[in-house]
């Protein structure tokens, strides 16, 4: 088998991750021509920040070989490793890394930063671009599918009456809001993607005229419903959202 054959096995694992709703990254560890470790992204399924494809594959290789040193191994992964996974590769003493698509945001093999150029006691040899187009196409397809899920037609999530006016929350990709009819908003909640691609509920606002009517809580309910419907989870940073999360354990499957 050649390098592309091993990368195709990693791509199969990446497709498996995609079907499970995970970012499509797959990895195999090869020891003297034999695949001894396989892994794919499982972060959402396992609710584990460390469950990246490379670390999953390294863990399985350690179990298969009965030791932590992988000094005769080659690691094949569909996407350039991040800093965490690059650290795992160094600690496993893997001498050769082969990856598919470069990652300009988080790649730690020369794109965003270069962990392996640091003065460490182990520096793997790195080769990128193995079946890069296939790997990149898979990533693009995944995020296109995710965007399509988010682009649902604006629809009321919950209705409240204030006097004779019917108020309807409106949806955008990372925002739910209550328009005031004049180009402004009476209430809103925002949840843009964070640096790691995970949404962050970072802002809630309710106009003083609506205070005390439970509108902020209904915004949180709307955000949780929207995130759950699209298969996403979110970190929480704004103080009201943190307080609301702590009082609503039923939202623990969505709010981190």
Tab-separated table of C-alpha atoms in Angstrom:
chain	number	residue	atom	x	y	z
A	1	UNK	CA	0.000	0.000	0.000
A	2	UNK	CA	1.156	3.549	-0.702
A	3	UNK	CA	0.538	6.877	1.020
A	4	UNK	CA	-2.700	7.524	-0.883
A	5	UNK	CA	-4.074	4.119	0.093
A	6	UNK	CA	-3.583	4.887	3.771
A	7	UNK	CA	-5.067	8.357	3.316
A	8	UNK	CA	-8.123	6.824	1.681
A	9	UNK	CA	-8.647	4.762	4.820
A	10	UNK	CA	-8.464	7.997	6.815
A	11	UNK	CA	-10.981	9.577	4.424
A	12	UNK	CA	-13.380	6.686	5.023
A	13	UNK	CA	-13.181	7.453	8.738
A	14	UNK	CA	-13.746	11.150	8.026
A	15	UNK	CA	-16.923	10.296	6.090
A	16	UNK	CA	-18.062	8.198	9.032
A	17	UNK	CA	-17.533	11.219	11.286
A	18	UNK	CA	-19.528	13.412	8.931
A	19	UNK	CA	-22.482	11.034	8.945
A	20	UNK	CA	-22.398	11.158	12.744
A	21	UNK	CA	-22.594	14.952	12.664
A	22	UNK	CA	-18.930	15.483	13.523
A	23	UNK	CA	-16.398	17.649	11.683
A	24	UNK	CA	-15.102	15.153	9.075
A	25	UNK	CA	-11.547	14.312	10.096
A	26	UNK	CA	-10.163	10.776	10.029
A	27	UNK	CA	-6.794	9.323	10.943
A	28	UNK	CA	-4.864	6.058	10.787
A	29	UNK	CA	-1.578	5.079	12.419
A	30	UNK	CA	0.587	2.657	10.448
A	31	UNK	CA	3.340	0.536	12.016
A	32	UNK	CA	5.681	-1.228	9.595
A	33	UNK	CA	2.988	-1.421	6.931
A	34	UNK	CA	0.139	-2.441	9.248
A	35	UNK	CA	-2.687	-0.170	10.391
A	36	UNK	CA	-2.605	-0.362	14.180
A	37	UNK	CA	-4.740	2.626	15.090
A	38	UNK	CA	-7.844	4.259	13.634
A	39	UNK	CA	-9.669	7.335	14.787
A	40	UNK	CA	-12.169	9.973	13.789
A	41	UNK	CA	-13.558	13.077	15.389
A	42	UNK	CA	-15.912	12.195	18.245
A	43	UNK	CA	-15.986	15.462	20.182
A	44	UNK	CA	-19.751	15.986	20.023
A	45	UNK	CA	-20.656	12.319	20.524
A	46	UNK	CA	-18.328	11.840	23.479
A	47	UNK	CA	-18.724	15.403	24.786
A	48	UNK	CA	-14.966	15.404	25.068
A	49	UNK	CA	-12.794	18.333	23.954
A	50	UNK	CA	-9.875	15.933	23.457
A	51	UNK	CA	-11.692	13.510	21.148
A	52	UNK	CA	-9.904	14.493	17.934
A	53	UNK	CA	-9.174	11.922	15.232
A	54	UNK	CA	-5.406	11.897	15.789
A	55	UNK	CA	-5.643	11.311	19.537
A	56	UNK	CA	-8.234	8.567	19.029
A	57	UNK	CA	-5.930	6.816	16.549
A	58	UNK	CA	-2.857	7.208	18.765
A	59	UNK	CA	-4.770	5.783	21.736
A	60	UNK	CA	-5.860	2.729	19.722
A	61	UNK	CA	-2.313	2.229	18.407
A	62	UNK	CA	-0.953	2.309	21.961
A	63	UNK	CA	-3.469	-0.359	22.982
A	64	UNK	CA	-2.750	-2.487	19.908
A	65	UNK	CA	1.024	-2.407	20.396
A	66	UNK	CA	1.006	-2.442	24.181
A	67	UNK	CA	3.159	0.641	24.613
A	68	UNK	CA	3.114	4.415	24.259
A	69	UNK	CA	6.146	4.833	22.010
A	70	UNK	CA	5.200	4.869	18.337
A	71	UNK	CA	8.740	5.461	17.087
A	72	UNK	CA	8.293	3.335	13.946
A	73	UNK	CA	4.880	4.700	13.006
A	74	UNK	CA	3.464	6.882	10.250
A	75	UNK	CA	0.362	8.937	10.995
A	76	UNK	CA	-2.066	9.778	8.173
A	77	UNK	CA	-4.771	12.371	8.847
A	78	UNK	CA	-7.163	14.115	6.459
A	79	UNK	CA	-6.682	17.594	7.959
A	80	UNK	CA	-3.537	19.339	9.194
A	81	UNK	CA	-3.225	18.589	12.935
A	82	UNK	CA	-4.077	21.279	15.477
A	83	UNK	CA	-1.703	22.277	18.279
A	84	UNK	CA	-3.202	19.757	20.706
A	85	UNK	CA	-2.831	16.863	18.279
A	86	UNK	CA	0.649	17.982	17.234
A	87	UNK	CA	1.604	17.791	20.906
A	88	UNK	CA	0.207	14.270	21.080
A	89	UNK	CA	2.224	13.279	18.024
A	90	UNK	CA	5.402	14.612	19.635
A	91	UNK	CA	4.705	12.809	22.900
A	92	UNK	CA	4.023	9.547	21.060
A	93	UNK	CA	7.377	9.945	19.260
A	94	UNK	CA	5.767	9.446	15.851
A	95	UNK	CA	8.499	10.148	13.271
A	96	UNK	CA	6.401	10.845	10.154
A	97	UNK	CA	3.126	12.732	9.656
A	98	UNK	CA	1.166	12.811	6.399
A	99	UNK	CA	-1.889	15.051	6.103
A	100	UNK	CA	-4.425	15.958	3.454
A	101	UNK	CA	-5.847	19.488	3.501
A	102	UNK	CA	-4.100	22.421	5.175
A	103	UNK	CA	-5.950	24.283	7.941
A	104	UNK	CA	-5.266	28.007	7.835
A	105	UNK	CA	-7.120	28.660	11.116
A	106	UNK	CA	-5.864	25.942	13.427
A	107	UNK	CA	-3.192	23.989	11.538
A	108	UNK	CA	-0.101	23.546	13.694
A	109	UNK	CA	2.221	22.080	11.058
A	110	UNK	CA	3.046	25.357	9.369
A	111	UNK	CA	-0.272	27.013	8.507
A	112	UNK	CA	-1.440	28.861	11.636
A	113	UNK	CA	1.688	27.932	13.600
A	114	UNK	CA	4.425	25.299	13.488
A	115	UNK	CA	4.713	23.210	16.635
A	116	UNK	CA	7.270	20.894	15.068
A	117	UNK	CA	9.732	23.722	14.443
A	118	UNK	CA	9.981	24.434	18.185
A	119	UNK	CA	13.149	23.297	19.996
A	120	UNK	CA	11.613	20.030	21.211
A	121	UNK	CA	13.353	16.706	21.784
A	122	UNK	CA	11.327	15.160	18.943
A	123	UNK	CA	10.548	16.712	15.567
A	124	UNK	CA	8.467	14.641	13.146
A	125	UNK	CA	8.902	14.845	9.403
A	126	UNK	CA	5.718	16.343	7.907
A	127	UNK	CA	4.277	16.029	4.402
A	128	UNK	CA	1.029	17.719	3.443
A	129	UNK	CA	-1.208	17.621	0.396
A	130	UNK	CA	-1.930	13.875	0.250
A	131	UNK	CA	-5.372	13.692	-1.454
A	132	UNK	CA	-5.829	17.280	-0.307
A	133	UNK	CA	-8.668	18.038	-2.732
A	134	UNK	CA	-10.747	15.124	-1.463
A	135	UNK	CA	-10.152	16.093	2.137
A	136	UNK	CA	-10.998	19.748	1.500
A	137	UNK	CA	-14.133	18.829	-0.460
A	138	UNK	CA	-15.367	16.763	2.453
A	139	UNK	CA	-14.864	19.669	4.865
A	140	UNK	CA	-16.623	22.059	2.503
A	141	UNK	CA	-19.572	19.704	2.099
A	142	UNK	CA	-19.925	19.349	5.865
A	143	UNK	CA	-19.942	23.077	6.554
A	144	UNK	CA	-22.274	23.729	3.607
A	145	UNK	CA	-24.714	21.231	5.082
A	146	UNK	CA	-24.379	22.952	8.453
A	147	UNK	CA	-25.082	26.372	6.928
A	148	UNK	CA	-28.160	25.034	5.168
A	149	UNK	CA	-29.524	23.742	8.464
A	150	UNK	CA	-29.102	27.183	9.967
A	151	UNK	CA	-30.779	28.988	7.091
A	152	UNK	CA	-34.315	28.107	8.004
A	153	UNK	CA	-37.008	30.614	7.039
A	154	UNK	CA	-37.694	33.248	9.632
A	155	UNK	CA	-40.509	31.976	11.811
A	156	UNK	CA	-41.975	32.749	15.193
A	157	UNK	CA	-40.453	30.668	17.924
A	158	UNK	CA	-42.679	31.875	20.653
A	159	UNK	CA	-45.385	34.530	20.849
A	160	UNK	CA	-46.149	36.973	23.591
A	161	UNK	CA	-48.701	39.750	23.728
A	162	UNK	CA	-48.030	43.243	24.913
A	163	UNK	CA	-51.165	45.302	24.698
A	164	UNK	CA	-52.702	44.652	21.292
A	165	UNK	CA	-49.381	43.882	19.598
A	166	UNK	CA	-48.307	40.366	18.710
A	167	UNK	CA	-44.544	39.917	19.123
A	168	UNK	CA	-42.714	37.325	17.043
A	169	UNK	CA	-39.086	36.330	17.400
A	170	UNK	CA	-37.196	36.290	14.118
A	171	UNK	CA	-34.288	34.026	13.166
A	172	UNK	CA	-30.909	34.685	11.597
A	173	UNK	CA	-27.900	32.325	11.400
A	174	UNK	CA	-26.489	33.276	14.789
A	175	UNK	CA	-29.121	35.597	16.198
A	176	UNK	CA	-32.733	35.558	17.374
A	177	UNK	CA	-34.417	38.913	17.844
A	178	UNK	CA	-37.646	40.831	18.293
A	179	UNK	CA	-37.923	43.724	15.815
A	180	UNK	CA	-39.425	47.005	16.922
A	181	UNK	CA	-40.904	47.764	13.504
A	182	UNK	CA	-38.605	50.754	13.034
A	183	UNK	CA	-35.405	49.016	12.033
A	184	UNK	CA	-34.252	48.388	15.595
A	185	UNK	CA	-34.744	45.591	18.092
A	186	UNK	CA	-36.648	45.242	21.340
A	187	UNK	CA	-34.845	42.055	22.360
A	188	UNK	CA	-32.140	39.791	20.992
A	189	UNK	CA	-29.769	36.945	21.718
A	190	UNK	CA	-26.611	36.237	19.705
A	191	UNK	CA	-24.609	33.023	19.368
A	192	UNK	CA	-21.812	33.427	16.785
A	193	UNK	CA	-19.256	30.683	16.176
A	194	UNK	CA	-16.237	30.830	18.459
A	195	UNK	CA	-12.631	30.305	17.417
A	196	UNK	CA	-13.072	26.523	17.636
A	197	UNK	CA	-16.229	26.564	15.509
A	198	UNK	CA	-18.539	26.037	18.497
A	199	UNK	CA	-21.283	28.681	18.908
A	200	UNK	CA	-21.022	31.027	21.890
A	201	UNK	CA	-24.051	32.664	23.505
A	202	UNK	CA	-22.345	35.950	24.200
A	203	UNK	CA	-25.094	38.568	24.365
A	204	UNK	CA	-28.698	38.979	25.469
A	205	UNK	CA	-30.672	42.214	25.399
A	206	UNK	CA	-34.220	43.174	26.397
A	207	UNK	CA	-35.563	46.697	26.068
A	208	UNK	CA	-36.689	48.318	29.298
A	209	UNK	CA	-40.304	48.381	28.096
A	210	UNK	CA	-40.344	44.553	28.124
A	211	UNK	CA	-38.504	43.940	31.389
A	212	UNK	CA	-40.249	41.662	33.848
A	213	UNK	CA	-42.250	39.825	31.181
A	214	UNK	CA	-39.981	36.779	30.825
A	215	UNK	CA	-38.742	37.784	27.372
A	216	UNK	CA	-35.079	37.044	28.159
A	217	UNK	CA	-35.978	33.528	29.273
A	218	UNK	CA	-37.981	32.963	26.099
A	219	UNK	CA	-35.014	34.120	24.048
A	220	UNK	CA	-32.904	31.476	25.783
A	221	UNK	CA	-35.566	28.832	25.100
A	222	UNK	CA	-35.639	29.883	21.444
A	223	UNK	CA	-31.844	29.701	21.159
A	224	UNK	CA	-31.725	26.262	22.779
A	225	UNK	CA	-34.461	24.993	20.443
A	226	UNK	CA	-32.663	26.368	17.374
A	227	UNK	CA	-29.324	24.894	18.393
A	228	UNK	CA	-30.873	21.531	19.213
A	229	UNK	CA	-32.733	21.429	15.880
A	230	UNK	CA	-29.468	21.956	13.984
A	231	UNK	CA	-27.563	19.400	16.060
A	232	UNK	CA	-25.272	21.976	17.643
A	233	UNK	CA	-24.117	22.756	21.176
A	234	UNK	CA	-22.984	26.126	22.500
A	235	UNK	CA	-20.683	27.633	25.068
A	236	UNK	CA	-22.158	30.324	27.300
A	237	UNK	CA	-20.336	33.500	28.317
A	238	UNK	CA	-22.838	36.286	29.046
A	239	UNK	CA	-23.926	36.477	32.670
A	240	UNK	CA	-27.684	36.112	32.130
A	241	UNK	CA	-27.234	33.064	29.898
A	242	UNK	CA	-24.906	31.444	32.451
A	243	UNK	CA	-27.470	31.988	35.208
A	244	UNK	CA	-30.282	30.631	33.018
A	245	UNK	CA	-28.272	27.540	32.073
A	246	UNK	CA	-27.549	26.753	35.719
A	247	UNK	CA	-31.283	26.840	36.489
A	248	UNK	CA	-32.301	24.662	33.520
A	249	UNK	CA	-30.559	21.278	33.618
A	250	UNK	CA	-32.884	20.070	30.853
A	251	UNK	CA	-30.794	22.187	28.461
A	252	UNK	CA	-27.534	20.438	29.399
A	253	UNK	CA	-27.524	18.551	26.093
A	254	UNK	CA	-27.113	21.896	24.285
A	255	UNK	CA	-25.469	24.371	26.657
A	256	UNK	CA	-21.869	23.659	27.660
